[in-house]
Amino acid sequence: QNTALRRGVLVMCHGERVDQVFGKSWLQQCLTADGKYYRADLNFPSSLPRQKDSMKQFESDPPLSCCGIFQSRLIGEALLEQEVTVSCVYSSPTLRCVQTAQHVLQGLKLNQKVRIKVEPGLFEWTKWEASRAIPNFMTVAELVEASYHIDTSYRSIFPLSSLVPSESYEDYLHYYTAAPLPLFFAFPAVPGVILIVGHGSSLASLTRALAGLPSRDSKDFAQMVKKIPSLGMCFCEEQEENKWQMVNTPVKTLTHGANTAFNWRNTILED
Amino acid sequence: QNTALRRGVLVMCHGERVDQVFGKSWLQQCLTADGKYYRADLNFPSSLPRQKDSMKQFESDPPLSCCGIFQSRLIGEALLEQEVTVSCVYSSPTLRCVQTAQHVLQGLKLNQKVRIKVEPGLFEWTKWEASRAIPNFMTVAELVEASYHIDTSYRSIFPLSSLVPSESYEDYLHYYTAAPLPLFFAFPAVPGVILIVGHGSSLASLTRALAGLPSRDSKDFAQMVKKIPSLGMCFCEEQEENKWQMVNTPVKTLTHGANTAFNWRNTILED
């Protein structure tokens, strides 16, 4: 098989989310007395997309921070520089993953060409993220309305209604081990890279399953996921038909420092 | 005096520098066996500007990281959104400060209009940054050659030759207290904001001197400077002629998290 025509699956974790920096109360920090959104820190996005119900829904489905947008764009630009051909993009239904996919595609200059397939089966292990209820994700129609480039013809493998709060580890793994993955995703038989934007857990579960490696126990799994940074990536390449192997990612890692909160009055003015 | 016409001085600290993330050996991490620069992590800049001598000189005068460029651009865009009129820009001679100034001006869409005045007097306290020798900064000609928008007609107040390695705290403060600051910088008598891009120490020394506050002792000074993040800002406004006061900055702070190094092989593949 010609290397240039080999298929690849690039699994990446979404970018920095606002609650990661500003905590669970991030939305309260950004609301005026009359309930309007404003940017309390420049790392908050300029605006929030419109959603059918109240802004409260973003509390369980937070957007990327500006830094998260920067991270996603940078990875897209690096993929373009390495001439990686992305033929197809799947995303978890969380806003942060759809946004990451969109900004990676912008960096790749593919945002007018490749549309994002929103697959609920790529959502986080619900025990971690949805212990009581599945978040009220933005619908495909709302995402399109908010200018995200969504593949509206895509029919998901696991409908939203199949997600169950606080599922067991075995049930979570089921998404990735039940069916041979290439079949599960109905990977198109075209060459090029299939990009999957998900959560830390996606890297740990999906790529290992695809490469035919045994799954870890739930404690090791949690340890592993903790180490995965924003835009952490794993790359699997098809060696023979439906035989996949983890190989080096087509682009390098992204490592940067934190920028701490600053109060000029306390730091510079006060004695 | 009309508020709209009041003059302001915005002092900011440069963005994230590569050695802040990758340590003193950052350049070694980015050199191939035959001495060519490559990007060992996506937070390293795509390329280094050409300098008269060897690349080694960047070790004592490191560039911004990609994250530092993002930070600077974001602040510039926020200043534009707040309709802040920047009439004049001064920068420390370090590459990271000139780059920060350039990217802030790009965010402000002023990079074709306002040129950067490189003032050696704005360099860091040499005891911290140049204990043995003053770094071999890029010359104005080299900066222009590397596409930085430099005011080549500007004549610095403190020539480079006046910088002394490992100066005492008193000598360092002298730059800011010797002359009334507005005179020192020959601030143009036009309204609008004078932007000064310097180091953490600039915020702590320059703004306090401008506002007529006493200087701190060197221990408190060091404590204060440690707390100043990338793009930390202080703003002074002229209340009456040559009477300045520290007031809220025209834009909010920028707070973001770190992105840790990631090794897919150790984290995902190994058992």
XYZ file of C-alpha atoms in Angstrom, chain A residues 16 20-22 38-43 46 65-68 70-71 74-75 78 81 200 203-204 207-208 211 213-214 216 223-225 227-235 246-249 251-271, chain B residues 16 20-22 38-43 46 65-68 70-71 74-75 78 81 200 203-204 207-208 211 213-214 216 223-225 227-235 246-249 251-271:
134
model
C -9.075 25.317 26.787
C -11.133 25.371 33.313
C -9.746 28.875 33.963
C -12.584 30.683 35.730
C -20.008 40.747 28.978
C -16.351 39.797 28.906
C -15.122 39.978 32.507
C -11.613 38.962 31.380
C -10.152 39.084 27.880
C -9.886 35.280 27.821
C -16.422 38.131 22.740
C -11.815 30.461 25.964
C -9.959 32.799 23.581
C -6.834 30.842 24.454
C -8.672 27.652 23.420
C -5.812 30.231 19.662
C -4.717 26.650 20.458
C -2.496 26.985 15.748
C -2.902 23.202 15.414
C 0.500 23.390 11.721
C 2.062 23.418 7.005
C -9.274 13.477 26.921
C -7.707 9.674 23.140
C -7.458 7.093 25.857
C -7.212 5.122 19.817
C -6.390 2.128 21.991
C -5.075 -0.060 17.525
C -4.921 -2.681 22.459
C -6.777 -3.899 25.558
C -7.318 -0.179 30.919
C -4.988 8.626 35.612
C -4.270 8.565 31.897
C -6.964 11.092 30.997
C -2.407 13.823 31.743
C -3.964 14.841 28.439
C -3.674 18.593 27.760
C -5.743 20.785 25.440
C -5.206 19.730 21.834
C -3.424 16.587 23.025
C -3.365 14.239 20.026
C -3.011 10.581 19.081
C -2.579 9.379 15.532
C -0.451 4.239 16.768
C 2.340 6.287 15.197
C 3.813 9.759 15.704
C 1.337 12.598 15.235
C 2.495 17.768 14.077
C 4.332 18.529 17.307
C 2.774 19.127 20.722
C 1.685 22.530 22.034
C 3.099 23.537 25.414
C 2.563 26.950 26.998
C 2.498 28.607 30.383
C -0.344 30.045 32.448
C -1.102 33.732 32.725
C -2.172 34.586 36.245
C -4.873 37.002 37.296
C -3.563 40.524 37.856
C -4.836 43.416 39.927
C -2.872 46.627 39.355
C -4.467 48.273 42.374
C -3.365 45.605 44.854
C -0.010 44.947 43.229
C 1.283 48.305 42.032
C -0.674 51.001 43.831
C -1.059 49.745 47.415
C 1.815 50.000 49.836
C 5.136 35.056 27.047
C 9.700 31.085 30.235
C 8.142 27.842 28.929
C 11.109 25.839 27.657
C 13.184 24.113 13.702
C 10.060 24.251 15.817
C 10.442 21.540 18.469
C 7.016 22.437 19.905
C 4.225 24.398 18.244
C 4.610 27.180 20.807
C 7.819 29.531 13.016
C 6.361 32.269 22.002
C 3.314 31.800 19.755
C 1.227 32.140 22.896
C 2.963 35.470 23.569
C -1.596 35.560 20.721
C -1.632 37.483 24.028
C -5.644 39.952 21.793
C -4.781 43.013 23.893
C -9.404 44.727 22.882
C -12.773 47.534 20.561
C 7.363 43.703 34.812
C 5.031 48.721 35.589
C 6.387 48.792 39.100
C 3.974 54.160 36.709
C 4.655 54.796 40.382
C 1.978 59.112 39.568
C 4.356 57.775 44.452
C 7.516 56.945 46.422
C 9.614 50.784 47.115
C 8.012 40.825 45.233
C 5.818 43.196 43.253
C 7.423 42.387 39.899
C 3.213 39.113 40.488
C 3.044 40.801 37.095
C 1.868 38.441 34.327
C 2.369 38.698 30.574
C 0.558 41.753 29.228
C 0.002 42.982 32.781
C -0.920 46.663 32.472
C -1.011 49.915 34.434
C -2.681 53.063 33.183
C -3.196 55.666 38.217
C -6.683 54.715 37.057
C -8.369 51.580 35.714
C -6.841 50.219 32.516
C -9.237 46.985 28.887
C -9.645 43.991 31.183
C -6.926 41.579 32.283
C -5.977 38.399 30.413
C -5.991 35.199 32.471
C -5.435 31.745 30.993
C -4.229 28.305 31.996
C -1.073 26.382 31.161
C -0.905 23.617 28.587
C 1.383 20.859 29.790
C 3.821 18.849 27.723
C 2.290 15.667 26.319
C 3.812 12.397 25.189
C 1.268 10.081 23.557
C 3.682 7.157 23.689
C 4.195 7.306 27.463
C 0.637 8.283 28.288
C -1.588 6.384 25.873
C 0.457 3.548 24.406
C 2.517 2.199 27.314
C 0.921 -0.052 29.891
